[in-house]
Coordinates of C-alpha atoms in Angstrom, one line a residue:
M349 CA 0.1 0.0 0.0
V350 CA 2.6 2.5 1.2
K351 CA 5.1 1.0 -1.8
N352 CA 2.6 1.8 -4.4
L353 CA 2.2 5.5 -3.0
V354 CA 5.8 5.9 -2.7
N355 CA 6.4 5.0 -6.3
S356 CA 3.5 7.3 -7.6
I357 CA 4.4 10.4 -6.0
E358 CA 6.9 13.0 -7.1
K359 CA 9.9 13.0 -4.7
L360 CA 13.6 13.7 -3.9
V361 CA 15.8 10.6 -3.9
F362 CA 19.0 10.3 -1.8
E363 CA 21.2 7.2 -1.9
K364 CA 22.1 6.7 1.8
S365 CA 22.1 8.4 5.2
T366 CA 22.6 7.8 8.9
K367 CA 19.9 7.2 11.6
K368 CA 21.5 9.9 13.9
F369 CA 21.0 13.4 12.5
G370 CA 21.5 12.3 8.9
V371 CA 17.8 11.7 8.2
S372 CA 16.6 14.7 10.0
R373 CA 19.2 16.9 8.1
I374 CA 17.8 15.6 4.8
L375 CA 14.2 16.2 5.8
K376 CA 14.8 19.6 7.3
E377 CA 16.7 20.7 4.2
N378 CA 13.9 19.7 1.9
D379 CA 10.9 20.6 4.2
D380 CA 7.6 20.2 2.4
K381 CA 9.0 18.0 -0.2
P382 CA 8.7 14.2 -0.2
V383 CA 12.1 12.6 0.3
F384 CA 13.1 9.0 -0.3
I385 CA 16.4 7.7 1.1
K386 CA 17.3 4.3 -0.3
D387 CA 19.5 3.2 2.5
V388 CA 19.5 4.1 6.1
N389 CA 21.1 1.4 8.2
G390 CA 20.1 -1.0 5.5
Y391 CA 16.5 -0.1 5.1
P392 CA 14.7 2.4 2.8
V393 CA 13.0 5.5 4.4
I394 CA 10.3 7.8 3.3
G395 CA 9.8 11.3 4.9
N396 CA 8.0 14.6 4.3
L397 CA 5.3 12.3 3.0
C398 CA 2.0 14.0 3.9
T399 CA 1.8 17.2 2.1
R400 CA -1.8 18.5 1.2
D401 CA -1.2 17.3 -2.3
V402 CA 0.1 13.9 -1.5
I403 CA -2.8 13.3 0.9
A404 CA -5.4 14.5 -1.7
E405 CA -3.7 12.2 -4.3
S406 CA -3.8 9.1 -2.0
L407 CA -7.7 9.8 -1.5
G408 CA -8.4 10.5 -5.1
I409 CA -9.5 13.9 -4.6
E410 CA -8.4 17.5 -5.4
K411 CA -6.5 19.3 -2.9
E412 CA -9.1 22.1 -2.7
N413 CA -11.8 19.6 -1.7
L414 CA -9.7 17.8 1.1
M415 CA -11.3 19.6 4.0
K416 CA -15.0 19.0 2.7
H417 CA -14.1 15.4 2.0
M418 CA -13.2 15.0 5.7
V419 CA -16.2 16.5 6.9
E420 CA -18.3 14.1 4.7
S421 CA -16.3 11.1 5.8
M422 CA -16.4 12.0 9.5
S423 CA -20.2 11.9 9.0
N424 CA -19.8 8.5 7.3
E425 CA -17.4 7.1 9.9
K426 CA -19.8 4.5 11.2
N427 CA -20.2 2.9 7.7
G428 CA -16.4 2.6 7.3
E429 CA -15.6 -1.1 6.5
L430 CA -12.9 -3.1 8.3
I431 CA -11.5 -6.4 6.9
V432 CA -9.1 -8.7 8.6
D433 CA -7.3 -10.1 5.6
E434 CA -5.4 -13.5 6.7
G435 CA -3.7 -13.5 3.3
L436 CA -1.6 -10.4 4.5
E437 CA 0.1 -12.4 7.2
K438 CA 2.4 -14.1 4.8
L439 CA 3.9 -10.8 3.9
Y440 CA 5.5 -10.4 7.2
I441 CA 9.0 -11.5 8.7
D442 CA 9.3 -11.9 12.4
D443 CA 12.3 -10.2 13.9
D444 CA 14.1 -10.8 17.2
L445 CA 13.4 -8.2 19.8
E446 CA 16.8 -6.7 19.7
K447 CA 16.6 -5.9 16.0
I448 CA 14.6 -2.9 16.9
H449 CA 18.1 -1.1 17.5
D450 CA 18.9 -2.0 13.8
Y451 CA 15.7 -0.3 12.5
P452 CA 16.2 3.1 10.9
I453 CA 14.6 4.8 13.8
P454 CA 16.1 8.6 13.8
T455 CA 17.6 10.6 16.4
Y456 CA 16.4 13.9 15.2
Y457 CA 18.0 16.7 17.2
G458 CA 21.0 17.3 19.2
K459 CA 19.3 17.3 22.6
D460 CA 16.9 14.6 21.9
A461 CA 16.8 11.7 24.6
G462 CA 17.5 9.0 21.9
P463 CA 15.8 7.6 18.8
Y464 CA 12.2 8.3 18.5
L465 CA 9.3 6.8 16.7
T466 CA 7.2 9.8 15.3
S467 CA 4.9 8.4 12.8
G468 CA 3.8 5.4 14.7
V469 CA 0.0 4.9 15.0
V470 CA -1.0 3.5 18.4
I471 CA -3.7 0.9 18.3
V472 CA -5.5 -0.1 21.6
K473 CA -8.9 -1.6 22.3
D474 CA -11.5 -1.1 25.2
K475 CA -14.2 -3.5 25.9
D476 CA -16.9 -0.6 26.2
E477 CA -15.4 2.0 23.8
G478 CA -13.8 -0.1 21.1
V479 CA -10.6 0.5 19.0
N480 CA -8.7 3.8 19.4
A481 CA -5.9 4.9 17.0
S482 CA -3.9 7.8 17.7
I483 CA -0.3 9.1 17.0
H484 CA 2.3 9.8 19.9
R485 CA 6.1 10.4 20.2
I486 CA 7.8 7.2 21.5
L487 CA 11.4 7.1 22.8
V488 CA 13.2 3.8 22.1
R489 CA 15.2 2.9 25.2
P490 CA 18.6 1.3 25.3
D491 CA 17.1 -1.8 26.6
G492 CA 14.8 -2.0 23.6
N493 CA 11.6 -1.1 25.2
L494 CA 9.8 2.2 24.9
A495 CA 8.5 5.3 26.6
I496 CA 5.4 7.0 25.3
R497 CA 4.3 10.6 25.7
M498 CA 0.7 10.2 26.7
V499 CA -1.1 13.4 26.8
E500 CA -3.5 13.6 29.6
Q501 CA -6.7 14.8 27.5
R502 CA -6.3 12.2 24.7
H503 CA -8.4 9.0 24.7
L504 CA -5.4 6.8 24.9
H505 CA -4.6 8.1 28.4
Y506 CA -8.2 7.5 29.3
I507 CA -8.1 3.9 28.0
Y508 CA -4.9 3.3 29.6
N509 CA -6.1 4.5 33.1
K510 CA -9.3 2.4 32.8
N511 CA -7.5 -0.7 32.0
I512 CA -4.1 -0.6 33.6
G513 CA -5.5 -2.0 36.8
N514 CA -5.3 -5.3 35.3
G515 CA -1.6 -4.9 35.1
E516 CA -0.9 -4.3 31.5
V517 CA -2.7 -2.8 28.3
D518 CA -2.2 -4.6 25.0
C519 CA -1.2 -2.1 22.4
A520 CA 0.5 -2.2 18.6
I521 CA 2.4 0.5 17.0
V522 CA 2.1 0.4 13.3
I523 CA 4.6 2.4 11.1
G524 CA 4.4 3.0 7.4
V525 CA 0.6 3.2 6.8
H526 CA -1.8 4.8 4.3
P527 CA -2.1 8.6 4.7
A528 CA -5.7 8.0 5.5
V529 CA -4.8 6.1 8.5
L530 CA -2.3 8.9 9.7
L531 CA -5.1 11.4 9.0
A532 CA -7.8 9.5 10.9
A533 CA -5.3 8.8 13.7
S534 CA -4.7 12.4 14.1
T535 CA -8.4 13.2 14.3
S536 CA -10.2 14.0 17.7
G537 CA -13.8 12.5 17.9
D538 CA -15.5 11.4 21.0
V539 CA -14.2 8.4 22.8
S540 CA -16.4 6.0 20.8
F541 CA -15.2 7.5 17.5
N542 CA -13.4 4.6 15.4
E543 CA -10.5 6.1 13.4
L544 CA -9.8 3.0 11.6
K545 CA -13.6 3.2 10.3
Y546 CA -13.0 6.7 9.4
A547 CA -9.7 5.8 7.5
S548 CA -11.9 3.5 5.4
A549 CA -14.6 6.3 4.9
L550 CA -11.8 8.7 3.8
M551 CA -10.4 5.9 1.3
N552 CA -13.9 5.1 0.2
K553 CA -13.0 1.4 0.3
P554 CA -12.2 -1.2 3.1
L555 CA -9.4 -0.8 5.1
N556 CA -7.4 -4.2 5.4
L557 CA -6.3 -5.2 8.9
V558 CA -3.5 -7.7 10.1
K559 CA -4.1 -9.9 13.2
C560 CA -1.4 -9.5 15.7
K561 CA 0.4 -12.6 17.4
T562 CA 1.2 -11.6 21.1
V563 CA -1.7 -9.3 21.7
D564 CA -5.4 -9.2 21.2
L565 CA -5.5 -6.7 18.4
E566 CA -6.1 -6.3 14.5
V567 CA -4.1 -3.4 13.0
P568 CA -4.0 -1.7 9.6
E569 CA -1.5 -3.1 7.1
A570 CA 1.7 -1.5 7.9
E571 CA 5.5 -1.7 6.8
F572 CA 6.5 -2.3 10.5
I573 CA 4.3 -3.7 13.4
I574 CA 5.5 -3.5 16.9
E575 CA 3.5 -5.5 19.3
A576 CA 3.7 -4.7 22.9
K577 CA 2.3 -4.1 26.4
I578 CA 1.9 -0.7 28.2
T579 CA 2.8 -1.2 31.7
A580 CA 2.2 0.7 34.9
E581 CA 5.8 1.4 35.3
I582 CA 6.7 5.1 34.8
V583 CA 10.1 6.2 33.3
D584 CA 11.7 9.5 31.9
E585 CA 10.5 10.6 28.5
G586 CA 12.3 13.4 26.7
P587 CA 13.5 15.9 26.0
F588 CA 12.0 16.1 22.6
V589 CA 11.0 18.7 19.9
D590 CA 7.4 19.7 19.6
I591 CA 5.4 21.2 16.8
T592 CA 6.9 24.7 17.2
G593 CA 10.4 23.4 16.7
T594 CA 11.2 24.1 20.5
Y595 CA 12.0 21.5 23.0
D596 CA 9.5 20.2 25.4
V597 CA 10.5 19.1 29.0
I598 CA 11.3 15.6 30.3
R599 CA 8.3 13.9 31.9
K600 CA 7.5 10.7 33.8
Q601 CA 5.5 8.6 31.3
P602 CA 4.6 4.9 31.0
L603 CA 7.0 2.2 29.8
I604 CA 5.9 -0.1 26.9
K605 CA 7.4 -3.7 26.8
V606 CA 8.0 -4.8 23.2
T607 CA 6.6 -8.5 22.8
A608 CA 6.9 -8.7 18.9
L609 CA 8.6 -7.2 15.9
R610 CA 7.1 -7.8 12.4
R611 CA 8.0 -6.2 9.2
K612 CA 7.5 -6.6 5.4
E613 CA 10.4 -7.9 3.5
D614 CA 11.3 -4.7 1.8
A615 CA 9.8 -2.5 4.4
I616 CA 9.9 1.2 4.0
F617 CA 10.2 3.2 7.2
H618 CA 8.4 6.4 7.6
A619 CA 10.4 9.0 9.4
L620 CA 8.3 12.2 10.5
L621 CA 10.4 15.2 11.3
P622 CA 9.5 16.7 14.6
G623 CA 8.5 20.6 14.0
G624 CA 8.7 19.9 10.2
S625 CA 5.9 20.6 7.7
E626 CA 4.5 17.1 7.8
H627 CA 4.2 17.1 11.6
K628 CA 2.3 20.4 11.5
L629 CA 0.1 19.3 8.8
L630 CA -0.9 16.0 10.4
M631 CA -1.6 18.0 13.7
G632 CA -3.5 20.8 12.0
I633 CA -5.4 19.3 9.0
P634 CA -7.9 17.1 11.4
Q635 CA -8.8 20.4 13.2
E636 CA -10.1 22.2 10.1
P637 CA -13.4 20.1 9.7
R638 CA -14.4 21.0 13.2
M639 CA -13.5 24.6 12.7
Y640 CA -15.4 24.4 9.3
K641 CA -18.6 23.1 11.0
G642 CA -18.3 25.6 13.9
I643 CA -17.9 28.7 11.6
R644 CA -20.7 27.5 9.1
N645 CA -23.1 27.5 11.9
T646 CA -22.5 31.1 12.3
V647 CA -21.7 32.2 8.7
P648 CA -23.3 29.9 6.3
S649 CA -21.7 31.3 3.4
L650 CA -18.4 29.8 4.7
K651 CA -16.3 28.6 1.9
N652 CA -13.0 26.9 3.2
V653 CA -10.7 26.9 6.1
A654 CA -7.0 26.4 6.4
L655 CA -4.6 26.4 9.3
T656 CA -1.3 27.7 7.8
Q657 CA 2.1 26.3 7.7
G658 CA 3.8 29.5 9.0
G659 CA 1.3 29.3 12.1
C660 CA 2.4 25.7 12.7
C661 CA -0.9 24.5 11.4
W662 CA -2.1 25.2 15.0
L663 CA -1.7 28.9 15.8
N664 CA -2.8 30.7 12.7
A665 CA -5.8 30.1 10.3
V666 CA -7.2 31.7 7.3
V667 CA -11.0 31.4 6.6
S668 CA -12.7 32.1 3.3
I669 CA -16.3 33.4 2.9
D670 CA -18.8 34.7 0.4
K671 CA -19.5 37.9 2.3
K672 CA -23.3 38.8 2.3
T673 CA -23.5 41.3 5.0
E674 CA -21.0 43.7 6.6
G675 CA -20.7 42.0 9.8
D676 CA -19.8 38.4 8.3
G677 CA -16.1 38.8 8.5
K678 CA -16.2 39.6 12.3
N679 CA -18.7 36.8 13.0
A680 CA -16.5 34.3 11.1
I681 CA -13.5 35.6 13.4
L682 CA -15.3 35.0 16.7
A683 CA -16.7 31.5 15.5
A684 CA -13.0 30.4 14.3
L685 CA -11.5 31.3 17.6
A686 CA -14.5 29.5 19.4
A687 CA -14.1 26.3 17.2
H688 CA -10.3 25.9 17.7
P689 CA -9.5 26.9 21.2
S690 CA -5.7 26.7 20.4
L691 CA -6.2 29.3 17.7
K692 CA -4.3 32.6 18.2
H693 CA -4.6 34.6 14.9
V694 CA -7.2 34.3 12.2
T695 CA -7.6 36.1 8.8
V696 CA -10.8 36.1 7.0
V697 CA -10.9 36.7 3.3
D698 CA -13.2 36.7 0.4
D699 CA -13.5 33.7 -1.7
D700 CA -11.4 35.3 -4.6
I701 CA -8.4 35.0 -2.3
N702 CA -6.4 31.7 -2.5
I703 CA -6.1 30.7 1.2
Y704 CA -3.2 28.3 0.4
D705 CA -1.2 31.1 -0.9
A706 CA 0.5 33.3 1.6
N707 CA 1.1 36.1 -0.9
D708 CA -2.6 36.2 -1.8
V709 CA -3.7 36.5 1.8
E710 CA -1.2 39.2 2.5
Y711 CA -2.5 40.9 -0.4
A712 CA -6.0 41.0 1.0
V713 CA -4.6 42.3 4.4
A714 CA -2.8 45.0 2.6
T715 CA -5.6 46.2 0.2
R716 CA -8.8 45.5 2.2
V717 CA -8.0 46.1 5.9
Q718 CA -8.1 49.3 7.7
S719 CA -6.6 48.5 11.3
D720 CA -8.7 50.8 13.4
K721 CA -11.9 49.0 12.1
D722 CA -10.9 45.5 10.8
I723 CA -8.9 44.0 13.6
I724 CA -10.0 42.5 16.8
I725 CA -7.7 41.9 19.9
I726 CA -8.8 39.7 22.6
P727 CA -6.6 40.0 25.7
G728 CA -6.2 37.3 28.5
A729 CA -7.8 34.4 26.7
K730 CA -7.1 30.6 27.2
G731 CA -4.7 29.7 24.3
S732 CA -2.3 26.8 23.3
S733 CA 0.3 25.6 25.6
L734 CA 2.6 25.1 22.5
D735 CA 2.9 28.7 22.1
P736 CA 6.3 30.0 23.4
S737 CA 5.1 33.6 23.9
A738 CA 2.1 32.8 25.9
D739 CA 1.8 33.4 29.7
H740 CA 2.5 29.6 30.8
K741 CA 2.0 30.3 34.4
N742 CA -1.6 31.6 34.1
K743 CA -2.3 29.7 30.9
L744 CA -3.3 32.8 28.9
T745 CA -2.7 34.6 25.6
A746 CA -3.8 37.4 23.3
K747 CA -5.8 36.6 20.3
M748 CA -6.2 38.5 17.0
G749 CA -8.7 38.5 14.0
I750 CA -8.1 40.4 11.0
D751 CA -11.3 41.2 8.6
A752 CA -9.6 41.2 5.3
T753 CA -12.8 41.2 3.4
M754 CA -13.9 43.7 1.0
S755 CA -16.1 46.4 2.5
L756 CA -19.7 46.3 1.2
L757 CA -20.1 49.8 2.2
K758 CA -17.6 51.2 -0.2
G759 CA -18.7 48.5 -2.8
K760 CA -16.8 45.7 -4.2
E761 CA -15.9 47.6 -7.6
E762 CA -13.0 49.4 -5.8
F763 CA -11.5 46.1 -4.8
I764 CA -12.0 43.5 -7.8
R765 CA -8.6 42.8 -9.4
A766 CA -8.1 43.3 -13.4
E767 CA -8.1 40.2 -15.4
V768 CA -6.9 39.6 -18.9
P769 CA -9.7 38.2 -21.2
K770 CA -9.1 34.6 -22.1
D771 CA -9.7 35.4 -26.0
D772 CA -8.4 38.2 -28.0
E773 CA -11.0 41.0 -28.5

């Protein structure tokens, strides 16, 4: 599945690199461009894989339709189809547990605690809530076991706390999966939301699953499968780089004991650069459908929403509307800030502006904004803990909205850009 996608997309190809800093150097120097490294410790590695273009291509849709496709697929999540394909098992090789140190798991930055799994989708199951799939950073320890950063508000943490009284929690970590699985695993629904069914809905076809050998789980077809038990033992995890490219602190986090390693014969490892464009995109894109639905309730003429690369796909957004009344822009600002509480800055533009083009958005700000009338500043709001400039002690930040839409009071004629006719006259 991943091999077909790797073969079909446009990418930069490198012959060889090293696990420690070599992979991250190549990914950082070519950020936002898919990169294929033929040999990292004997394994091929793909990175910078999930751009908007590649995700859309993998789903068979246009990039501009991606967000609306996610909204429709989320509504159809319960109808997603999962198939345990016993024939897939013959594609996998069993590795000795110590082999994990030979896998091309990068050490990305100079102060990292060690090699980190960054694209691994963690699969767990709860008898009441069902299957949960989510992405977490996972440190590979010198003893071959793992330490996972488990955010308190996430569903994995809830399922872990609910079941750890039994001693251990079965889990599997899959690496090298279809972008639909990565996108689904990055999406926040309620605790009963089945991310794997959502991935199937995104793909518009059944998602094939592989049965694990040492834990009671079925997981998406992947290049690498790590079967394991999350334990009650707590160990150091970190330091490690977060989405803003700055270091997060060392925390006490659960230890994962590896029980089996399985991989395809010519497995391609997916390296996801912390703080890189792919990291930002996978964190931000799943928030856009939630924002879309929230803003549309207030401004029905909403056209599109994008969390921007420059804003770490988390802190800054651009909203496109077909403005009907003079207050629509400001209402869209307030609705966007409410829909995504971590949002810090939002710019609302008319639907003639390309929200994926930073120059076009800046043009709208330059030609359609009067600062004393069109900028809203909200001091002392709750914001994102990822923002280095925020007041972390009191968990407060300032937020800003820019209404960069054409003034209906002046009339749109003054703002319309000249076009060259398609035919000679």
